[in-house]
Structure formats: structure tokens, C-alpha cells
CSV table of C-alpha atoms in Angstrom, one decimal:
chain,number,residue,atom,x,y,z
V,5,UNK,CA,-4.8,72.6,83.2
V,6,UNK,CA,-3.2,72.6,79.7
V,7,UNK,CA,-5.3,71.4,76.5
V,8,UNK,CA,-3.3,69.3,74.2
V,9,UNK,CA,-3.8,68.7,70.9
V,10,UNK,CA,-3.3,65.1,68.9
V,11,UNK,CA,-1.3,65.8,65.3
V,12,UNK,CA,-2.7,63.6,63.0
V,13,UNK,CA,-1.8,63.6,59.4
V,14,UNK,CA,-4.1,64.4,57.1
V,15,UNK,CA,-5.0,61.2,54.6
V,16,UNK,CA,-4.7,61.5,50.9
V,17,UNK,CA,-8.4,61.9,49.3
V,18,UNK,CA,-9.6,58.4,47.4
V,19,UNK,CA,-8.8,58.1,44.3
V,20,UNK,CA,-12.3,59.2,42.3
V,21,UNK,CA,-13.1,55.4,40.8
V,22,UNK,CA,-15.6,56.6,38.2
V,23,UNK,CA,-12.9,57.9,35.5
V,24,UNK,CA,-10.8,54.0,35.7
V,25,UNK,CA,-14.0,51.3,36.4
V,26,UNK,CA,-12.3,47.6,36.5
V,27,UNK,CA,-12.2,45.8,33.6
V,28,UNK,CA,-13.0,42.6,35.3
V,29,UNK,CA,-12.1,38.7,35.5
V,30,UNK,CA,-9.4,37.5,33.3
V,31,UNK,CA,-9.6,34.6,31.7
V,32,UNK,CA,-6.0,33.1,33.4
V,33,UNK,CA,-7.2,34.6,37.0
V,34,UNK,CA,-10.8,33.3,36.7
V,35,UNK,CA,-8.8,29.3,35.5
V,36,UNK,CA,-6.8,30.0,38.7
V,37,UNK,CA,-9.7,30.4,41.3
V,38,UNK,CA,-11.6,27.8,39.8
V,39,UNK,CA,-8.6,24.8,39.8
V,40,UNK,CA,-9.9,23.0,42.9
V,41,UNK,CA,-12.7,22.3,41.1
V,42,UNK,CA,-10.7,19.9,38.7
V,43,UNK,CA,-10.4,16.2,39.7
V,44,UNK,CA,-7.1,16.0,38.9
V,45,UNK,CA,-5.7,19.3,40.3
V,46,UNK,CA,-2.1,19.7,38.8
V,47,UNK,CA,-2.4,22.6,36.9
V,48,UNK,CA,-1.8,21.0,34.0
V,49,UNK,CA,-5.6,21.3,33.1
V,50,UNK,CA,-5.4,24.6,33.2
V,51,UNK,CA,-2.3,25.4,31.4
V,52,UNK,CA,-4.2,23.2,28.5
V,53,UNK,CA,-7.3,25.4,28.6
V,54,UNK,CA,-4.8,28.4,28.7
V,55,UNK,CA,-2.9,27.2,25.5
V,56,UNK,CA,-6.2,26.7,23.7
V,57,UNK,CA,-7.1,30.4,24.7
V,58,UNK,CA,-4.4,31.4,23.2
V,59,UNK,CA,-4.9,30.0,19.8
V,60,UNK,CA,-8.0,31.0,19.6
V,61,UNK,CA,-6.5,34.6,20.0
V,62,UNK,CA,-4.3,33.9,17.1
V,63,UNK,CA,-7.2,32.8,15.3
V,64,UNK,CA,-9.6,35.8,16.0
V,65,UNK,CA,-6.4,37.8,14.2
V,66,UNK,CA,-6.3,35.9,11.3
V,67,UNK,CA,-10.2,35.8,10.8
V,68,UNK,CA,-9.9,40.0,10.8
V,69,UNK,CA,-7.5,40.2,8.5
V,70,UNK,CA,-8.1,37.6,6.6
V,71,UNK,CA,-9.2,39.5,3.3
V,72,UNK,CA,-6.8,41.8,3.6
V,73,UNK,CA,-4.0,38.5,4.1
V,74,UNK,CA,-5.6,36.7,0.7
V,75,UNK,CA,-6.6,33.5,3.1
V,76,UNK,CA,-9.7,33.5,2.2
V,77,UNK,CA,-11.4,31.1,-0.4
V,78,UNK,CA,-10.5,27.6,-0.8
V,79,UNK,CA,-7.2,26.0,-0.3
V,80,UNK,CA,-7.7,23.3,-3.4
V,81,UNK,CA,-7.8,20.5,-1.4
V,82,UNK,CA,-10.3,18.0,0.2
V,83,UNK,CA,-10.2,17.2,4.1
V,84,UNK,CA,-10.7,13.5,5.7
V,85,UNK,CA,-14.4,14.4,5.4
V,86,UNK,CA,-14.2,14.2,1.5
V,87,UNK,CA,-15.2,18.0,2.1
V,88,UNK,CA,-13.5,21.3,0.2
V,89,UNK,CA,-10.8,22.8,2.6
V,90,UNK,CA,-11.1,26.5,3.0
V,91,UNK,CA,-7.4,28.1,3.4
V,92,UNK,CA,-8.4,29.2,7.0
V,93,UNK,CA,-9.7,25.4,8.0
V,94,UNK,CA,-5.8,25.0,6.9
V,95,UNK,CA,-4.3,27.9,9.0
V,96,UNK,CA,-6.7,27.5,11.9
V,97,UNK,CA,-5.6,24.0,12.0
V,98,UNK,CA,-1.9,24.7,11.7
V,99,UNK,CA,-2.9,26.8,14.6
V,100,UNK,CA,-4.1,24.5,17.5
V,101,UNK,CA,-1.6,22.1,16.5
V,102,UNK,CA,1.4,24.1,17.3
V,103,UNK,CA,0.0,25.9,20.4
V,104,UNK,CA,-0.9,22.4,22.4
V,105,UNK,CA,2.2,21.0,21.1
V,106,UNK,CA,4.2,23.9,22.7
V,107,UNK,CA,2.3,24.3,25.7
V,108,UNK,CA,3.3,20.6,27.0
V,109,UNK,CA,-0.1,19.3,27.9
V,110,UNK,CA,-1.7,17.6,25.6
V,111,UNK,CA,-0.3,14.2,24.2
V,112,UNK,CA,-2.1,13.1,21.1
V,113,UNK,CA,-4.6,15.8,18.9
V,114,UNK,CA,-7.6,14.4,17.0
V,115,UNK,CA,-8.2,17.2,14.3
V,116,UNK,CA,-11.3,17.4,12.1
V,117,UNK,CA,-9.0,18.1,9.1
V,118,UNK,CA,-7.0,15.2,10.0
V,119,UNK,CA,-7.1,11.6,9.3
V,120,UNK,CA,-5.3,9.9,12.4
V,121,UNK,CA,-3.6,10.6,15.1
V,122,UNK,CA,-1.7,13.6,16.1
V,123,UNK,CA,1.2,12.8,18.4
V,124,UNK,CA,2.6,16.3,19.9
V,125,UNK,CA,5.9,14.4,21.4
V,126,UNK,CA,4.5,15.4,24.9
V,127,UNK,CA,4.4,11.5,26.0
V,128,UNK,CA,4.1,12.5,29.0
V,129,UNK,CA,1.2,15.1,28.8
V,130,UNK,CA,-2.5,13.8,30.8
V,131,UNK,CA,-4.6,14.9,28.1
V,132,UNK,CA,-5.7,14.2,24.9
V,133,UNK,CA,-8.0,17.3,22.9
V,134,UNK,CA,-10.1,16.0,19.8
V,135,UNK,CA,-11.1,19.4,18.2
V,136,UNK,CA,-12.9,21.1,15.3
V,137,UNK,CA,-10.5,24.0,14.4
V,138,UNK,CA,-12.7,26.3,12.5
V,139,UNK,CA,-16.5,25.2,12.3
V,140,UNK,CA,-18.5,27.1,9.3
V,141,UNK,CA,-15.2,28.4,7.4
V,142,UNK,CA,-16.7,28.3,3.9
V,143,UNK,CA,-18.4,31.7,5.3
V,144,UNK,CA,-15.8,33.9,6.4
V,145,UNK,CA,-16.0,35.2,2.7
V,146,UNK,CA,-19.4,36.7,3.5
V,147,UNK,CA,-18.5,37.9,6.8
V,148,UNK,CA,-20.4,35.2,8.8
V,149,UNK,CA,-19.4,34.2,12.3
V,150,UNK,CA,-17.7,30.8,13.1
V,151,UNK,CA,-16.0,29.1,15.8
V,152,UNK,CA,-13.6,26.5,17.3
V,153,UNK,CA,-15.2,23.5,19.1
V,154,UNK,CA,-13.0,21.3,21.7
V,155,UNK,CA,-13.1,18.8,24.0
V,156,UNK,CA,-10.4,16.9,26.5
V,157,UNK,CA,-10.3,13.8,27.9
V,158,UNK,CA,-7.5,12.6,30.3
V,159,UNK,CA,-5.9,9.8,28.8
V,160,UNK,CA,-6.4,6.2,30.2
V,161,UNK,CA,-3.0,4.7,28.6
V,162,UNK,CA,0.2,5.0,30.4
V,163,UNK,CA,1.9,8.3,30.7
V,164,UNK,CA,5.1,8.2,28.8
V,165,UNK,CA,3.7,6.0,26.4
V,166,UNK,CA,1.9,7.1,22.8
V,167,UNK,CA,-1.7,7.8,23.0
V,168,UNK,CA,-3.9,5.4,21.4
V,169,UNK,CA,-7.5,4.7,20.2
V,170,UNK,CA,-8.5,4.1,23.3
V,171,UNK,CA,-7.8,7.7,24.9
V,172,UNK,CA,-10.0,9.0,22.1
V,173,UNK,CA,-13.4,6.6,21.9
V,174,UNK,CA,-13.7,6.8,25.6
V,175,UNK,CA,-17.1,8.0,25.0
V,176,UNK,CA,-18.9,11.7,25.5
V,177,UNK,CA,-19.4,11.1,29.6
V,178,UNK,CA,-15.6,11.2,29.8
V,179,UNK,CA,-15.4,14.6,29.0
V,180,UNK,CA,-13.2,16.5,32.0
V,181,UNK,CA,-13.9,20.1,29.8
V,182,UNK,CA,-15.0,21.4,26.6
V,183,UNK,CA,-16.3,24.4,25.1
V,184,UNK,CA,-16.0,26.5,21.8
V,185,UNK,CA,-14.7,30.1,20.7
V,186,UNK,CA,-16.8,31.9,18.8
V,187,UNK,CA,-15.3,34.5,16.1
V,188,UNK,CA,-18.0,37.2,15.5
V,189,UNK,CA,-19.0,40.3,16.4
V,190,UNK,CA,-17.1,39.8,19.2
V,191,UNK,CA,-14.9,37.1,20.0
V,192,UNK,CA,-16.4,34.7,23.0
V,193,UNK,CA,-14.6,31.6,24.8
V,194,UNK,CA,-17.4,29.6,26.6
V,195,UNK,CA,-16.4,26.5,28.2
V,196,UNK,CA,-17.4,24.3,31.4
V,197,UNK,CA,-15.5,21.1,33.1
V,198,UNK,CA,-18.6,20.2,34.8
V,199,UNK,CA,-19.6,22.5,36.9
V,200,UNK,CA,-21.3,24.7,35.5
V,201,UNK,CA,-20.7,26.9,32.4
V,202,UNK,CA,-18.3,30.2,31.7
V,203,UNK,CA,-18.3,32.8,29.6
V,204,UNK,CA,-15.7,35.1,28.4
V,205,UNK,CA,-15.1,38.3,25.8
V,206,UNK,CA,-12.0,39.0,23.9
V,207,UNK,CA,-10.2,42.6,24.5
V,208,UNK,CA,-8.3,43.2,21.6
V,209,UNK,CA,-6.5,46.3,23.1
V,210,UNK,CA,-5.3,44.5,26.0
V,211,UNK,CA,-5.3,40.7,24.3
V,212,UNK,CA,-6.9,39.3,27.4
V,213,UNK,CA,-10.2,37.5,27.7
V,214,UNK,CA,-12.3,38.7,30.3
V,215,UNK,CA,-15.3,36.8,32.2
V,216,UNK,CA,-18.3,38.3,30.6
V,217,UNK,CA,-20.6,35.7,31.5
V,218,UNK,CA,-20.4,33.9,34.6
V,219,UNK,CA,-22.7,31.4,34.7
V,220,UNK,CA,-24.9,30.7,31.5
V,221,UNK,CA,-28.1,28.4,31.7
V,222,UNK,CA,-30.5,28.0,28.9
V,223,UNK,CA,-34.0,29.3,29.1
V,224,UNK,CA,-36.3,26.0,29.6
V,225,UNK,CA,-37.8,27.2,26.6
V,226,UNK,CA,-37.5,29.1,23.6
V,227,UNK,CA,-38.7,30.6,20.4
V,228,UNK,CA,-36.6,29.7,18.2
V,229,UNK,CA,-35.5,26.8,15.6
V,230,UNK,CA,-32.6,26.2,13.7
V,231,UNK,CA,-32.1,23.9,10.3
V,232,UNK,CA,-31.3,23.7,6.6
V,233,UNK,CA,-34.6,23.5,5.8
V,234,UNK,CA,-33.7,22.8,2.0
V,235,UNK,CA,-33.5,19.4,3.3
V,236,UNK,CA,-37.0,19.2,4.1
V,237,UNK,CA,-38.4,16.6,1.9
V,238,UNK,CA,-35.1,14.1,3.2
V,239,UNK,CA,-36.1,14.9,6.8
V,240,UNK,CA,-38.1,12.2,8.7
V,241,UNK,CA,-41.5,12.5,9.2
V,242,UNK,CA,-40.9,12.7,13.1
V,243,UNK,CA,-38.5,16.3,12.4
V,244,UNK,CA,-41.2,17.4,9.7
V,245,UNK,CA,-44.1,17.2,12.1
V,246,UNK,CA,-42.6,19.2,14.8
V,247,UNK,CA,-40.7,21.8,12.5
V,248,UNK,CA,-44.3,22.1,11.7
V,249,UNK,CA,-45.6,22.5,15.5
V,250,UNK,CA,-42.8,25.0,15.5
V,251,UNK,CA,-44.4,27.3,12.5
V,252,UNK,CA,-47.9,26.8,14.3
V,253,UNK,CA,-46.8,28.6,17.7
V,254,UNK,CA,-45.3,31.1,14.8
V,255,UNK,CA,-41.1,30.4,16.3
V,256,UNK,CA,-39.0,32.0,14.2
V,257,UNK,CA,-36.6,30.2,12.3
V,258,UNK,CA,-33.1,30.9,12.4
V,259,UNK,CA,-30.2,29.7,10.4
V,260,UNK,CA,-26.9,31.1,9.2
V,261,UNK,CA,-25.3,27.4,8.6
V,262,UNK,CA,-22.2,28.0,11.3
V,263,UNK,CA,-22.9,25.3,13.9
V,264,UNK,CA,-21.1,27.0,16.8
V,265,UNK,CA,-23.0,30.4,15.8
V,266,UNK,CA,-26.6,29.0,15.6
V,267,UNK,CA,-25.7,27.2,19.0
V,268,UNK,CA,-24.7,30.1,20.7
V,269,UNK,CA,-27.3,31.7,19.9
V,270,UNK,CA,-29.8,29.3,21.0
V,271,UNK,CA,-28.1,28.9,24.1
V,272,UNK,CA,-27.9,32.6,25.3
V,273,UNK,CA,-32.1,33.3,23.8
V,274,UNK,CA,-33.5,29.3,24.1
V,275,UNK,CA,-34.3,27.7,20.8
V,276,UNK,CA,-33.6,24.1,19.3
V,277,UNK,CA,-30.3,23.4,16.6
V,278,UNK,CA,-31.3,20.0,14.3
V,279,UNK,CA,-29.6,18.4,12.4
V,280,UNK,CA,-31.2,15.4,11.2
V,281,UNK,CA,-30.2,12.2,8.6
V,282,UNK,CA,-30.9,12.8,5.4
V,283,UNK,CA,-30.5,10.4,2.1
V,284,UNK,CA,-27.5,11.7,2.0
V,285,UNK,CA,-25.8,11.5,4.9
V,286,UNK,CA,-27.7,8.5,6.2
V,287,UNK,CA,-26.1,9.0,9.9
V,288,UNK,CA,-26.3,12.8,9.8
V,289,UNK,CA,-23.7,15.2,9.0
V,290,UNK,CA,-22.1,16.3,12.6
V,291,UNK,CA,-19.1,14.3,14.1
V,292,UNK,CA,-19.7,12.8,17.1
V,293,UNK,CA,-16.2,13.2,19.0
V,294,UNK,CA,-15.6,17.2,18.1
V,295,UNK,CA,-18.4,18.4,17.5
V,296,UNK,CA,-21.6,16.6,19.3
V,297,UNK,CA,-19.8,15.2,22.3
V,298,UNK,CA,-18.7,18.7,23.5
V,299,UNK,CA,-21.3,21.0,22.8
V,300,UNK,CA,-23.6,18.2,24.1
V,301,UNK,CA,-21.7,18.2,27.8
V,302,UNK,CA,-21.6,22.3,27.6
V,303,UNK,CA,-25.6,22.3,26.9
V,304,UNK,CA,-26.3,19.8,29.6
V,305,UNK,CA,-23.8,22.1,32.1
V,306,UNK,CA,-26.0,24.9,30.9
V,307,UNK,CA,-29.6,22.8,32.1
V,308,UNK,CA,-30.6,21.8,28.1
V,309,UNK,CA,-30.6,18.9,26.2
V,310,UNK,CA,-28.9,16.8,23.6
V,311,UNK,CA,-30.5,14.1,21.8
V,312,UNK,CA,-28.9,11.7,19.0
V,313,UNK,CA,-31.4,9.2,16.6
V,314,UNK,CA,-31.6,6.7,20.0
V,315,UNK,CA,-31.0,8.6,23.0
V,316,UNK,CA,-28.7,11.5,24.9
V,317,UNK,CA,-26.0,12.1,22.2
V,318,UNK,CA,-23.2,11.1,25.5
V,319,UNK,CA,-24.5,7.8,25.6
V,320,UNK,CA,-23.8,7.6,22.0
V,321,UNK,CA,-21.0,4.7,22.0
V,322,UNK,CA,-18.1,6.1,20.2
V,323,UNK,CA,-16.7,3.5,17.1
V,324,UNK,CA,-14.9,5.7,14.9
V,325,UNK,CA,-12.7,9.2,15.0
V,326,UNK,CA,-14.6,11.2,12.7
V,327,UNK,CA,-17.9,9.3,13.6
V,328,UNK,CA,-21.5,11.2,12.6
V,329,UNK,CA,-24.7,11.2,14.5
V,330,UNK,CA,-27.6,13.2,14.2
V,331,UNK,CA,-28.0,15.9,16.8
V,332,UNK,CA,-31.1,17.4,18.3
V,333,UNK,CA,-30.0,20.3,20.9
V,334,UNK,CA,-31.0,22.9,22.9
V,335,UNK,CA,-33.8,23.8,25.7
V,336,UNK,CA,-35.1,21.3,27.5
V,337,UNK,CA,-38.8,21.7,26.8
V,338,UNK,CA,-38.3,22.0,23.1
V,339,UNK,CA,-36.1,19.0,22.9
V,340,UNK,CA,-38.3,17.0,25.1
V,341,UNK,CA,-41.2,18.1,22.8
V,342,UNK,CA,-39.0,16.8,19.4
V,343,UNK,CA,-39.1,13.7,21.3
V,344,UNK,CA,-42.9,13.0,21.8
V,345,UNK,CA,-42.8,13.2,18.3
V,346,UNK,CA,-40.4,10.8,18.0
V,347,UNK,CA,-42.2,8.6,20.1
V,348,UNK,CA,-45.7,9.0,19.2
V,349,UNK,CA,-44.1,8.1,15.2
V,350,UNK,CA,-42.5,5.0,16.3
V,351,UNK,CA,-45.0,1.8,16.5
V,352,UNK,CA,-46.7,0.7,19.4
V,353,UNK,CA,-45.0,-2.4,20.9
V,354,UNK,CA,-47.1,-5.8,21.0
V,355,UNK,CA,-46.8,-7.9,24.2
């Protein structure tokens, strides 16, 4: 009896993983798995949140180099706001324009630093975006962070026809995405189309956003509040008596004056972001349409709040493009303690 022997050949050792780790989710891949989510699944939606991706990537260059470029400062020139343009709110602007005009999607633009209107000649795009190009611009010349804020609607005239009005003011429950970028320390994309909310960190060397945070909620409560509170004496006494509830439970107060910063900040560590009337600006400051409406829908993805002078800031009814409301957002037990203050300063009702 003969013993045989089985050849095999010998296998290659596995590759040793520790020296190459993965670099994780990209931005494009992480759109991709996540398309069936989208009511309307065409990939067109995703193309449109590709193409604002992209901007913002041109937008995180120009914010680094912007002292050495001489783009920073004012540009001499006043917005539709009646406020001073900084030459980045210009470039920034220039920006967004040019990407969602190329990229096909997107039929009409609403701009903050624009007075009507912006038709891309894509009649035949789904989509309209009303956007904020560069939130808290005045203080890239001390090195502060700010951001881009955006929402999308799908558009309820014809397609193949110009947008109108009506695809704008459709009101803040119509929202199918929105999100911001923020330009800081690092540069973040965090967006949601209502399911839930995503979070994602620029790579400069490789030029690719990568999923950093896959699914963000507000803490129920926090420690923090956020507001010019140079304003104090024009506050109502509502805001005054629970900034002052705040300082009791000794909350730290926190305020750098770039919306999308002192959101994101609140969002990640709980805290409140208010921005009341004043004498001044009677209706508040904040525009309803690009800056309210979406980081309202992103906060409620996220399980927090978002208040206006009379209710949820999405039931807000929208009248006007650039449109200001008051905004009171943030975790839910903080916002739902601004409002017993509200209420217990508002007169009883008589039968």
C-alpha cells in the first residue's frame, strides 16, 4: 500500500492591514447607498447634492487662501439685505451659481446676495436650491469659522417651463434635503433628506469628503447658550428671563457671531442658538427660506427643536424671498423650557 501525498500550493500571506487602515465612506459612495431613500429616485437628487459638494470644496480653497489671494475685506458694495458685501460673500456666490448651473439639476437659484430669481437655463431640472453662500463672512479677516447653508425643494411648476414664486414659498415642510458646510478647523458637510442626519469631513490630500459622522442626534439637553447679548435691553422680557435661568444653572454662554458655527456647535454638545426681534429688526434678523427653514428641518432630523415668535419655524408660512423670522433652536428640553417662558409671559385668556 502506497501513501500519496496532495500538492497544494502554498497561499500568499495577508496583506498586514495595520500599515494602510481604510479611509472610510466617501461622500459620492455614501449618496449612492442611500438613493432609495429619496422619493423621487432619479439620481438627479443626488447629482444636486454632489454639485453642491463640490462648491463647497472650491470654497474651502478660497477661504485658506484667501489672505494670501487679497479677497478678504469688503467688496464696496451693499447686498439685497441693505448689508456690506464682503469680497468672499461675492466669490462664494459666484461659486454656487456656476456649479448648480453646470451640474444640470437645479432650475431656478434663490441667493441671499441676490434680489430675484436665478434662472440656470436647466428648464428642465426638478429642483430648485434657495441658499446662503457664505454665512458670517465679515469674519474670515479674524480667522473665524463660517459656513454655507442650503435647502432644495422639487419644483411644483411644469418641467420645461421657468421656475416661479411658487417653487420657492412652498413652505419649510417641503424641504426634500438641506444642510450646511461648515469652513473651520476642518471643513464639515452635514446634511439630511429626512431620514435622519449625515456627517462628513473634508480630505484635502485626496479632495474627497469622507462620512465622519453617521448619524448625529442632539443631546436632549445642554449647557450651553448662544446670543448677541449686546442686544439685551431690546430682547423681550420672555428671552431676558430665561437667558437669566440659563446664568442661574451657571450655562456657559457661547457666541462667535457665525450662525452655521454656533449651530454646529450646539448640535454636536446640546445648547440653545437665539436670535430674537429687536427694535431694530422688528421680525428678527435671520431669513426664513435659507437660513431658518433648513437648519430647522436638519435640527428636527437630528431630535431638537426649532421655534419662530408663534410656533415651529416650518409652519412659518413663507410671503417673501428674503423673509426674517426670529429663530429659537436647539435641544429639545432647552427649547421647550424658552417656551414656558413664553407662555407663562403671555396673558391668561378670559372665557
Amino acid at each position: 500500500m502506497s501513501n500519496t501525498t496532495t500538492n497544494q500550493t502554498p497561499q500568499p500571506p495577508l496583506p498586514d492591514t495595520s500599515i494602510a487602515s481604510p479611509v472610510g465612506t466617501t461622500l459620492e459612495r455614501y449618496i449612492m447607498q442611500k438613493q432609495s431613500e429619496f422619493a423621487f429616485a432619479t439620481g438627479e437628487l443626488s447629482q444636486l447634492l454632489r454639485d453642491i459638494a463640490l462648491a463647497g470644496k472650491i470654497i474651502n480653497r478660497e477661504v485658506n487662501r484667501a489672505g494670501l489671494a487679497g479677497i478678504t475685506g469688503a467688496y464696496g458694495q451693499q447686498n439685497v439685505q441693505g448689508e456690506e458685501q464682503q469680497q468672499l460673500d461675492v466669490v462664494a456666490n459666484i461659486r454656487f451659481i456656476r456649479a448648480l448651473r453646470n451640474g444640470g439639476q437645479a432650475c431656478a437659484i434663490l441667493s441671499e446676495e441676490e434680489d430675484d430669481i436665478i434662472h440656470t437655463g436647466n428648464d428642465h431640472g426638478r429642483y430648485v436650491v434657495a441658499i446662503d453662500p457664505l454665512d458670517g463672512s465679515s469674519n474670515i479677516n479674524v480667522n473665524v469659522s463660517i459656513g454655507t447653508i442650503f435647502a432644495i425643494y422639487r419644483r411644483v411648476t411644469p418641467v420645461g417651463s421657468k421656475a416661479t414664486r411658487a417653487d420657492f414659498l412652498q413652505g419649510g415642510r417641503q424641504q426634500i434635503a438641506a444642510g450646511y458646510i461648515l469652513y473651520g478647523s476642518s471643513t464639515m458637510l452635514v446634511y439630511t433628506t429626512g431620514h435622519g442626519v449625515a456627517g462628513f469631513t473634508y480630505e484635502p490630500s485626496l479632495g474627497e469628503f469622507f462620512l465622519s459622522h453617521p448619524s448625529i442626534t442632539i443631546p436632549e439637553q445642554g449647557k450651553t447658550f448662544s446670543c448677541n447679548e449686546g442686544n439685551w435691553f431690546d430682547y423681550p422680557e420672555c428671552v431676558r428671563t430665561y437667558l437669566l435661568d440659563c446664568k442661574r444653572q451657571r450655562f456657559a454662554g457661547r457666541y462667535v457671531g457665525s450662525l452655521v458655527a454656533d449651530y454646529h456647535r450646539n448640535l454636536f454638545t446640546g445648547g440653545i442658538y437665539l436670535y430674537p426681534p429687536t427694535a431694530k429688526n422688528t421680525n428678527g434678523k435671520l431669513r426664513l427660506l435659507y437660513e431658518c427653514y433648513p437648519l430647522a428641518f436638519l435640527i428636527e432630523q437630528a431630535g431638537g427643536q426649532a421655534r419662530g415668535e408663534h410656533g415651529p419655524v416650518l409652519d412659518v408660512p413663507p410671503l417673501d424671498f428674503h423673509q426674517r423670522s426670529p429663530l429659537y433652536i436647539g435641544s429639545p428640553a432647552m427649547v421647550a423650557a424658552y417656551q414656558e417662558c413664553v407662555d407663562a409671559a403671555e396673558p391668561a385668556t378670559t372665557a
